[in-house]
Coordinates of N, CA and C in Angstrom, one line a residue:
Chain A
D150 N 111.8 142.2 113.6 CA 110.4 142.3 113.3 C 109.7 141.0 113.5
A151 N 108.2 141.2 113.8 CA 107.6 140.0 114.2 C 106.9 139.3 113.0
G152 N 107.2 139.6 111.9 CA 106.6 139.1 110.6 C 105.4 139.5 110.4
V153 N 104.7 138.8 109.6 CA 103.3 139.1 109.1 C 102.3 138.7 110.2
I154 N 101.5 139.4 110.7 CA 100.6 139.2 111.8 C 99.3 139.1 111.1
Q155 N 98.6 138.0 111.6 CA 97.1 137.9 111.2 C 96.2 137.7 112.2
S156 N 95.1 138.2 112.3 CA 94.1 137.9 113.4 C 92.6 138.0 112.7
P157 N 91.7 137.2 113.3 CA 92.0 136.1 114.3 C 92.7 135.1 113.7
R158 N 93.2 134.0 114.5 CA 93.7 133.0 114.0 C 92.7 131.9 113.8
H159 N 91.6 131.9 114.3 CA 90.6 130.8 114.2 C 89.3 131.8 114.3
E160 N 88.3 131.6 113.1 CA 87.1 132.1 113.2 C 86.0 131.2 112.8
V161 N 85.0 131.1 113.8 CA 83.9 130.3 113.4 C 82.7 131.1 113.5
T162 N 81.9 131.1 112.5 CA 80.6 132.0 112.3 C 79.6 131.2 111.6
E163 N 78.4 131.9 111.7 CA 77.3 131.2 110.9 C 77.0 131.8 109.7
M164 N 76.5 131.1 108.9 CA 76.2 131.5 107.2 C 75.4 132.9 107.5
G165 N 75.9 133.8 106.6 CA 75.1 135.0 106.5 C 75.8 136.2 107.4
Q166 N 76.6 135.8 108.3 CA 77.3 136.7 109.2 C 78.5 137.3 108.3
E167 N 78.8 138.6 108.8 CA 80.0 139.2 108.3 C 81.3 138.7 108.9
V168 N 82.2 138.7 108.1 CA 83.6 138.1 108.6 C 84.6 139.1 108.2
T169 N 85.6 139.6 109.1 CA 86.6 140.5 108.8 C 87.9 139.9 109.3
L170 N 88.8 139.7 108.2 CA 90.1 139.0 108.7 C 91.2 140.4 108.5
R171 N 92.1 140.3 109.4 CA 93.0 141.4 109.5 C 94.4 141.0 109.2
C172 N 95.3 142.0 108.8 CA 96.7 141.6 108.3 C 97.7 142.6 108.7
K173 N 98.7 142.5 109.3 CA 99.7 143.6 109.5 C 101.0 143.0 108.8
P174 N 101.3 143.7 107.6 CA 102.5 143.3 106.9 C 103.7 143.5 107.5
I175 N 104.9 143.1 107.1 CA 106.2 143.5 107.6 C 106.5 145.0 107.3
S176 N 106.9 145.6 108.2 CA 107.3 147.0 108.1 C 108.3 147.2 107.0
G177 N 107.8 148.2 106.0 CA 108.8 148.4 104.8 C 108.3 147.7 103.6
H178 N 107.5 146.7 103.8 CA 107.1 145.9 102.5 C 106.0 146.7 101.9
D179 N 106.2 146.7 100.5 CA 105.2 147.4 99.8 C 104.2 146.6 99.0
Y180 N 104.5 145.3 99.2 CA 103.5 144.5 98.4 C 102.6 143.8 99.6
L181 N 101.4 143.5 99.4 CA 100.7 142.6 100.3 C 99.6 141.8 99.4
F182 N 99.5 140.5 99.9 CA 98.8 139.5 99.2 C 97.8 139.0 100.1
W183 N 96.7 138.6 99.6 CA 95.6 137.8 100.3 C 95.5 136.5 99.4
Y184 N 95.6 135.4 100.2 CA 95.5 134.0 99.5 C 94.4 133.3 100.2
R185 N 93.8 132.2 99.6 CA 92.9 131.2 100.4 C 93.4 130.0 99.9
Q186 N 93.2 129.0 100.9 CA 93.8 127.8 100.8 C 92.7 126.6 101.2
T187 N 92.2 125.8 100.3 CA 91.4 124.5 100.6 C 92.1 123.3 100.0
M188 N 91.4 122.3 100.5 CA 92.0 121.2 99.9 C 91.5 120.9 98.5
M189 N 90.3 121.2 98.3 CA 89.9 121.1 96.9 C 90.5 122.1 95.8
R190 N 90.7 123.3 96.2 CA 91.2 124.2 95.1 C 92.7 124.7 95.3
G191 N 93.3 124.2 96.4 CA 94.8 124.5 96.8 C 95.0 126.0 97.0
L192 N 95.9 126.5 96.8 CA 96.2 128.0 97.1 C 95.9 128.8 96.1
E193 N 95.1 129.9 96.4 CA 94.5 130.7 95.5 C 94.8 132.2 95.8
L194 N 95.4 132.9 94.9 CA 95.7 134.4 95.2 C 94.3 135.1 94.9
L195 N 94.0 135.8 95.8 CA 92.6 136.5 96.0 C 92.9 138.0 95.4
I196 N 93.9 138.6 95.9 CA 94.1 140.0 95.4 C 95.4 140.5 96.0
Y197 N 96.0 141.4 95.4 CA 97.3 142.1 95.9 C 97.4 143.5 95.8
F198 N 98.1 144.2 96.7 CA 98.2 145.6 96.9 C 99.7 145.9 96.5
N199 N 99.9 147.0 96.0 CA 101.3 147.8 95.9 C 101.0 149.1 96.4
N200 N 101.8 149.4 97.4 CA 101.7 150.8 98.1 C 100.3 151.0 98.3
N201 N 99.5 150.2 99.0 CA 98.3 150.4 99.5 C 97.3 150.4 98.4
V202 N 97.6 150.2 97.0 CA 96.6 150.3 96.1 C 96.4 148.9 95.5
P203 N 95.1 148.5 95.5 CA 94.7 147.1 94.8 C 95.3 147.4 93.3
I204 N 95.9 146.2 93.0 CA 96.5 146.0 91.7 C 95.8 145.0 90.9
D205 N 95.5 143.8 91.5 CA 94.9 142.6 90.7 C 94.0 142.0 91.7
D206 N 92.8 142.1 91.4 CA 91.6 141.5 92.3 C 91.0 140.5 91.5
S207 N 91.5 140.0 90.4 CA 90.8 139.1 89.5 C 90.5 137.7 90.3
G208 N 91.2 137.4 91.4 CA 91.1 136.0 92.0 C 90.0 136.4 93.0
M209 N 89.3 137.4 93.5 CA 88.3 137.6 94.2 C 87.1 137.0 93.8
P210 N 86.6 136.1 94.5 CA 85.5 135.1 93.9 C 84.3 135.6 93.5
E211 N 83.8 136.7 94.4 CA 82.5 137.1 94.0 C 82.4 138.5 94.8
D212 N 81.3 139.2 94.7 CA 81.2 140.5 95.2 C 81.0 140.4 96.8
R213 N 80.8 139.3 97.2 CA 80.8 139.2 98.7 C 82.1 139.4 99.4
F214 N 83.2 139.4 98.6 CA 84.6 139.5 99.1 C 84.9 141.0 98.7
S215 N 85.7 141.6 99.8 CA 86.2 142.9 99.5 C 87.3 143.0 100.4
A216 N 88.4 143.9 99.9 CA 89.7 143.9 100.5 C 90.0 145.4 100.6
K217 N 90.6 145.9 101.8 CA 91.1 147.2 101.7 C 92.5 147.3 102.4
M218 N 93.0 148.4 102.0 CA 94.3 148.6 102.7 C 94.4 150.1 102.9
P219 N 93.9 150.5 104.1 CA 93.9 152.0 104.4 C 95.2 152.7 104.6
N220 N 96.2 151.8 105.0 CA 97.6 152.4 105.2 C 98.6 151.2 104.9
A221 N 99.9 151.6 105.2 CA 100.9 150.8 104.8 C 101.1 149.4 105.8
S222 N 100.4 149.8 107.0 CA 100.6 148.7 108.0 C 99.2 147.9 108.4
F223 N 98.3 148.1 107.4 CA 97.1 147.2 108.0 C 96.3 147.1 106.7
S224 N 95.8 145.6 106.6 CA 94.8 145.4 105.5 C 93.7 144.5 106.1
T225 N 92.4 144.6 105.6 CA 91.5 143.7 106.0 C 90.8 143.0 104.7
L226 N 90.4 141.8 104.8 CA 89.6 141.0 103.9 C 88.2 140.8 104.5
K227 N 87.2 141.2 103.9 CA 85.9 141.1 104.6 C 85.0 140.2 103.6
I228 N 84.2 139.4 104.2 CA 83.3 138.6 103.5 C 81.9 138.8 104.0
Q229 N 80.9 139.3 103.2 CA 79.7 139.8 103.5 C 78.7 139.4 102.5
P230 N 77.7 138.5 102.7 CA 77.5 137.6 103.8 C 78.3 136.3 103.5
S231 N 78.8 135.7 104.6 CA 79.5 134.6 104.4 C 78.7 133.3 104.2
E232 N 79.3 132.3 103.5 CA 78.7 131.1 103.1 C 79.6 129.9 103.6
P233 N 78.9 128.7 103.8 CA 79.8 127.6 104.1 C 81.0 127.2 103.3
R234 N 80.8 127.6 101.9 CA 81.8 127.2 100.9 C 83.1 128.2 101.1
D235 N 82.9 129.3 101.8 CA 84.0 130.1 102.2 C 85.0 129.6 103.0
S236 N 84.5 128.4 103.8 CA 85.5 128.0 104.8 C 86.8 127.4 104.2
A237 N 87.8 128.1 104.7 CA 89.2 127.9 104.3 C 90.1 128.5 105.2
V238 N 91.5 128.4 104.8 CA 92.5 129.1 105.5 C 92.9 130.3 104.8
Y239 N 92.8 131.4 105.3 CA 93.2 132.6 104.5 C 94.6 133.1 105.0
F240 N 95.4 133.4 104.1 CA 96.7 133.8 104.3 C 96.9 135.2 103.9
C241 N 97.8 135.9 104.6 CA 98.2 137.1 104.1 C 99.7 137.1 103.8
A242 N 100.2 137.6 102.9 CA 101.7 137.7 102.8 C 102.2 139.1 102.3
S243 N 103.5 139.4 102.6 CA 104.0 140.6 102.2 C 105.5 140.4 101.6
S244 N 105.7 141.3 100.7 CA 107.1 141.3 100.1 C 107.6 142.6 99.8
D245 N 108.7 142.9 99.4 CA 109.3 144.2 99.2 C 110.0 144.3 97.8
G246 N 110.0 145.5 97.3 CA 110.6 145.6 96.0 C 110.1 145.5 94.8
V247 N 109.9 144.2 94.3 CA 109.2 143.9 93.0 C 108.2 142.8 93.3
L248 N 107.3 142.7 92.5 CA 106.3 141.8 92.6 C 106.8 140.3 92.9
Y249 N 107.9 139.8 92.2 CA 108.3 138.5 92.3 C 109.4 138.3 93.2
N250 N 109.5 139.1 94.3 CA 110.6 138.8 95.3 C 109.9 137.8 96.2
E251 N 110.7 137.3 97.2 CA 110.4 136.3 98.3 C 109.2 136.9 99.2
Q252 N 108.2 136.1 99.2 CA 107.0 136.4 99.9 C 107.0 135.8 101.6
F253 N 106.6 136.7 102.3 CA 106.6 136.3 103.7 C 105.1 136.1 104.2
F254 N 104.8 135.0 104.5 CA 103.5 134.5 105.0 C 103.3 134.7 106.3
G255 N 102.0 135.0 106.7 CA 101.5 135.0 108.0 C 101.0 133.6 108.4
P256 N 100.6 133.5 109.6 CA 100.2 132.2 110.1 C 98.9 131.7 109.6
G257 N 98.1 132.6 109.1 CA 96.8 132.4 108.5 C 95.6 132.3 109.4
T258 N 94.5 132.5 108.9 CA 93.1 132.6 109.6 C 92.4 131.3 109.2
R259 N 92.0 130.4 110.1 CA 91.1 129.3 109.8 C 89.8 129.7 110.0
L260 N 88.9 129.8 108.6 CA 87.6 130.3 108.8 C 86.7 129.0 108.7
T261 N 85.8 128.9 109.6 CA 84.8 128.1 109.5 C 83.4 128.6 109.4
V262 N 82.6 128.4 108.3 CA 81.3 129.0 108.3 C 80.2 127.9 108.4
L263 N 79.4 128.0 109.4 CA 78.4 126.9 109.6 C 77.1 126.9 108.9
Chain B
S8 N 94.6 131.9 89.4 CA 94.4 130.4 88.9 C 95.9 129.8 89.0
Q9 N 95.9 128.4 89.2 CA 97.1 127.7 89.4 C 97.5 127.0 88.2
Q10 N 98.7 127.6 87.4 CA 98.9 126.9 86.2 C 100.1 126.0 86.5
G11 N 100.9 126.2 87.5 CA 102.1 125.4 87.7 C 101.7 124.0 88.3
E12 N 102.5 123.1 87.9 CA 102.0 121.6 88.3 C 103.2 121.0 89.1
E13 N 103.0 120.6 90.1 CA 104.0 119.9 90.8 C 103.6 118.2 90.6
D14 N 104.8 117.5 90.5 CA 104.7 116.1 90.5 C 106.1 115.4 91.4
P15 N 105.8 114.5 92.3 CA 104.4 113.9 92.2 C 103.5 114.7 93.2
Q16 N 102.3 114.2 93.3 CA 101.3 115.0 94.2 C 101.7 114.7 95.6
A17 N 102.2 113.3 96.0 CA 102.5 112.8 97.1 C 103.9 112.1 97.0
L18 N 104.6 112.1 98.0 CA 106.0 111.3 98.0 C 106.3 110.9 99.4
S19 N 106.5 109.6 99.5 CA 106.8 109.0 100.9 C 108.2 108.3 100.7
I20 N 109.2 108.7 101.6 CA 110.5 108.2 101.5 C 111.0 107.8 103.0
Q21 N 112.1 107.1 103.0 CA 112.7 106.9 104.3 C 113.7 108.0 104.6
E22 N 113.7 108.2 106.0 CA 114.7 109.3 106.3 C 116.1 108.9 105.9
G23 N 116.8 109.8 105.5 CA 118.2 109.7 104.9 C 118.2 109.5 103.4
E24 N 117.1 109.2 102.8 CA 117.0 109.2 101.4 C 116.9 110.6 100.7
N25 N 117.1 110.7 99.5 CA 117.0 112.1 98.8 C 115.5 112.0 98.3
A26 N 115.1 113.2 98.3 CA 113.6 113.4 97.8 C 113.7 114.5 96.4
T27 N 113.0 114.1 95.5 CA 113.0 115.0 94.3 C 111.7 115.3 93.9
M28 N 111.3 116.5 93.7 CA 110.0 116.9 93.2 C 110.1 117.7 92.2
N29 N 109.1 117.8 91.3 CA 109.2 118.6 90.0 C 108.1 119.6 89.8
C30 N 108.5 120.6 89.1 CA 107.4 121.6 88.9 C 107.4 122.0 87.4
S31 N 106.3 122.1 86.8 CA 106.2 122.4 85.3 C 105.3 123.5 85.2
Y32 N 105.6 124.5 84.3 CA 105.0 125.7 84.0 C 104.7 125.9 82.4
K33 N 103.9 126.8 82.1 CA 103.3 127.0 80.9 C 104.0 128.3 80.1
T34 N 104.3 129.4 80.9 CA 104.6 130.5 80.2 C 106.2 130.9 80.5
S35 N 106.7 131.7 79.8 CA 108.0 132.3 80.0 C 107.9 133.0 81.5
I36 N 109.1 132.8 82.2 CA 109.0 133.2 83.6 C 110.2 134.4 83.9
N37 N 110.1 135.1 84.8 CA 111.1 135.9 85.6 C 111.9 135.0 86.5
N38 N 111.2 134.4 87.2 CA 111.9 133.5 88.3 C 110.9 132.5 88.6
L39 N 111.5 131.5 89.5 CA 110.8 130.5 90.1 C 111.2 130.2 91.6
Q40 N 110.1 130.1 92.2 CA 110.4 130.0 93.8 C 109.9 128.6 94.3
W41 N 110.5 128.1 95.4 CA 110.0 126.9 96.1 C 109.7 127.4 97.4
Y42 N 108.7 126.9 97.9 CA 108.2 127.2 99.2 C 107.8 126.0 100.2
R43 N 108.0 126.0 101.4 CA 107.5 124.8 102.2 C 106.3 125.1 103.1
Q44 N 105.5 124.4 103.3 CA 104.4 124.5 104.2 C 104.3 123.4 105.1
N45 N 104.6 123.5 106.5 CA 104.3 122.6 107.4 C 102.9 122.6 107.7
S46 N 102.4 121.4 108.2 CA 100.9 121.2 108.6 C 100.4 122.5 109.5
G47 N 99.4 123.2 108.9 CA 98.7 124.2 109.8 C 99.5 125.4 109.9
R48 N 100.5 125.6 109.0 CA 101.3 126.9 109.0 C 101.3 127.6 107.8
G49 N 101.8 128.7 107.8 CA 102.0 129.5 106.5 C 103.2 128.9 105.7
L50 N 103.2 129.5 104.5 CA 104.3 128.9 103.7 C 105.7 129.8 104.0
V51 N 106.7 129.0 103.8 CA 108.1 129.6 104.0 C 108.9 129.6 102.7
H52 N 109.3 130.6 102.5 CA 110.2 130.6 101.2 C 111.6 129.6 101.4
L53 N 111.9 128.9 100.5 CA 113.0 128.1 100.4 C 114.3 128.6 99.6
I54 N 113.8 128.9 98.4 CA 114.9 129.4 97.3 C 114.3 130.0 96.2
L55 N 114.9 130.8 95.5 CA 114.5 131.7 94.4 C 115.6 131.3 93.2
I56 N 115.2 130.9 92.1 CA 116.0 130.8 91.0 C 115.6 131.6 89.8
R57 N 116.5 132.4 89.3 CA 116.1 133.3 88.2 C 116.1 132.6 86.8
S58 N 115.5 133.2 86.0 CA 115.2 132.5 84.6 C 116.7 132.4 83.9
N59 N 117.5 133.0 84.2 CA 118.9 132.9 83.6 C 119.9 132.1 84.4
E60 N 119.3 131.4 85.5 CA 120.2 130.4 86.1 C 119.8 129.0 85.9
R61 N 120.6 128.1 86.1 CA 120.3 126.8 85.8 C 120.3 125.8 87.2
E62 N 121.0 126.4 88.0 CA 121.1 125.5 89.2 C 121.5 126.4 90.4
K63 N 120.8 126.0 91.6 CA 121.0 126.9 92.8 C 121.1 125.9 93.9
H64 N 122.0 126.2 94.9 CA 122.0 125.4 96.1 C 121.9 126.3 97.4
S65 N 121.2 125.5 98.3 CA 121.0 126.2 99.6 C 121.0 125.2 100.7
G66 N 122.2 124.8 101.5 CA 122.1 123.8 102.3 C 122.0 122.5 101.8
R67 N 120.9 121.7 102.1 CA 120.8 120.3 101.7 C 119.6 120.6 100.3
L68 N 119.5 121.6 99.9 CA 118.4 121.8 98.8 C 119.3 122.2 97.5
R69 N 118.9 121.6 96.5 CA 119.3 121.8 95.2 C 118.2 122.0 94.2
V70 N 118.2 123.2 93.6 CA 117.1 123.6 92.6 C 117.8 123.5 91.3
T71 N 117.1 123.0 90.3 CA 117.3 123.2 88.9 C 116.3 123.8 88.1
L72 N 116.7 124.4 86.9 CA 115.8 125.1 86.3 C 116.1 124.8 84.8
D73 N 115.1 124.3 84.0 CA 115.3 124.1 82.6 C 114.2 124.8 81.8
T74 N 114.5 126.1 81.4 CA 113.5 126.9 80.7 C 113.1 126.3 79.2
S75 N 113.9 125.5 78.8 CA 113.5 125.1 77.3 C 112.4 124.0 77.6
K76 N 112.4 123.3 78.7 CA 111.4 122.3 79.1 C 110.3 122.8 80.0
K77 N 110.5 124.2 80.4 CA 109.6 124.8 81.2 C 109.3 124.0 82.6
S78 N 110.5 123.6 83.1 CA 110.5 122.7 84.4 C 111.6 123.1 85.3
S79 N 111.3 122.7 86.5 CA 112.2 122.8 87.6 C 112.2 121.7 88.5
S80 N 113.3 121.4 89.2 CA 113.2 120.2 90.2 C 113.8 120.7 91.3
L81 N 113.3 120.3 92.6 CA 113.9 120.4 93.8 C 114.2 119.3 94.5
L82 N 115.6 119.2 94.9 CA 116.2 118.0 95.4 C 116.4 118.3 96.9
I83 N 116.0 117.4 97.8 CA 116.4 117.5 99.2 C 117.2 116.3 99.5
T84 N 118.3 116.7 99.9 CA 119.5 115.5 100.1 C 119.4 115.0 101.7
A85 N 119.6 113.7 101.9 CA 119.6 113.3 103.4 C 118.5 113.7 104.1
S86 N 117.3 113.4 103.6 CA 116.1 113.9 104.2 C 115.9 113.6 105.7
R87 N 115.2 114.2 106.4 CA 114.9 114.3 107.8 C 113.5 114.3 108.1
A88 N 113.0 113.8 109.3 CA 111.8 113.8 109.7 C 111.2 115.2 109.5
A89 N 111.9 116.2 109.9 CA 111.5 117.6 109.9 C 111.3 118.2 108.5
D90 N 111.7 117.6 107.4 CA 111.4 117.8 106.0 C 109.9 117.6 105.7
T91 N 109.2 116.8 106.5 CA 107.8 116.4 106.2 C 107.0 117.6 106.1
A92 N 106.5 117.9 104.9 CA 105.8 118.9 104.8 C 105.1 119.1 103.3
S93 N 104.4 120.1 102.8 CA 104.2 120.3 101.4 C 105.0 121.3 100.8
Y94 N 105.3 121.2 99.6 CA 106.3 121.9 98.9 C 105.6 122.4 97.6
F95 N 105.7 123.8 97.5 CA 105.0 124.5 96.4 C 106.1 125.1 95.5
C96 N 105.8 125.2 94.2 CA 106.5 126.2 93.3 C 105.6 127.3 93.0
A97 N 106.3 128.4 92.7 CA 105.5 129.7 92.3 C 106.4 130.3 91.2
T98 N 105.7 130.6 90.2 CA 106.6 131.1 89.0 C 105.9 132.6 88.8
S99 N 106.9 133.5 88.5 CA 106.4 134.9 88.3 C 106.7 135.2 86.7
S100 N 105.6 135.9 86.1 CA 105.7 136.3 84.8 C 104.7 137.2 84.5
N101 N 105.0 138.4 83.8 CA 103.9 139.4 83.3 C 103.1 139.8 84.6
Y102 N 103.8 140.1 85.6 CA 103.3 140.7 86.9 C 102.3 139.8 87.5
Q103 N 102.4 138.6 87.2 CA 101.5 137.6 87.8 C 102.4 136.3 88.6
L104 N 101.7 136.0 89.7 CA 102.4 134.9 90.4 C 101.5 133.7 90.2
I105 N 102.1 132.6 90.0 CA 101.3 131.5 89.5 C 101.7 130.4 90.4
W106 N 101.0 129.8 91.2 CA 101.2 128.6 92.2 C 101.0 127.3 91.8
G107 N 101.6 126.5 92.2 CA 101.3 124.8 91.7 C 100.5 124.5 92.9
A108 N 100.0 123.2 92.8 CA 99.2 122.6 93.7 C 99.8 121.9 94.7
G109 N 101.2 121.8 94.7 CA 102.1 121.3 95.8 C 102.3 119.8 95.8
T110 N 103.4 119.6 96.4 CA 103.8 118.0 96.5 C 103.9 117.7 98.1
K111 N 103.2 116.7 98.5 CA 103.2 116.5 100.0 C 104.2 115.4 100.2
L112 N 105.2 115.8 100.9 CA 106.3 114.8 101.3 C 106.3 114.4 102.6
I113 N 106.4 113.1 102.8 CA 106.4 112.5 104.1 C 107.7 111.6 104.2
I114 N 108.4 112.0 105.4 CA 109.7 111.2 105.6 C 109.4 110.3 106.7
K115 N 109.7 109.0 106.5 CA 109.5 107.9 107.4 C 110.6 107.7 108.1
P116 N 110.4 107.6 109.5 CA 111.7 107.4 110.4 C 112.1 106.0 110.2

C-alpha cells in the first residue's frame, strides 16, 4: 500500500481564495483524521470520520472550514474564504479498527495564505 | 485541544547518550502512544502502551506508564543522529485523542 496520500504537497494562495486539500486514506482503514500543525498551536485535531461519517468536528476552527468524505477512499478539507492565519501544515491520517489504534499520517500539505 | 504535556520541550544530547522524555496527562486513558516527526514530515507511530501495561520495549525504545501519576516516559538508548526529531505522546480516552505539544530532540554528533 502506498500509505496515506495527500495533495497538493504545497499550496500558496491569496487571502479570500478557496482552498481544497485532498486525502486518500490507506485502503481498508475506517477512520480518517484531519490535523493542523503550527508552531504556535502545535498539532490540532480538526475533525475525524468513521466509515465516512463525521464523528467529531469540534476542532474545526470556524465555519470557513468544511470537510467531506464522499467515499471510503477520499476526503477533502475546504477553506473558504482563506485567511493568512490559516497558514499551516495540514495532515491527514487514517487508522483501522477502533479510534485509538495506531494512526498512519500522510506527508502533509503546507498551506501559505498571503 | 492538547491536554497532554511533554517535557522537556527541547533536549540536546551527544550521540550515544540516552534520551528520556516525559508525558503527563489529565484523565484516565485507554492507551498512550508515542510518535516521531522528522522535520517537514508526517508523524510516524513508534509504540503503543495500554493502560494495563507498565512497560514496553521496541528496539532501542523503552516506554513506561504510571497510571497513578498519569505519566509516561520514552527512553531512547544509544541515541543516533537519525533520532533527531520531535516526539509526541497521544492519549486516548472517551473516544477522544489528546496530543501533547511535543519534545524536540537534537542529537549532536
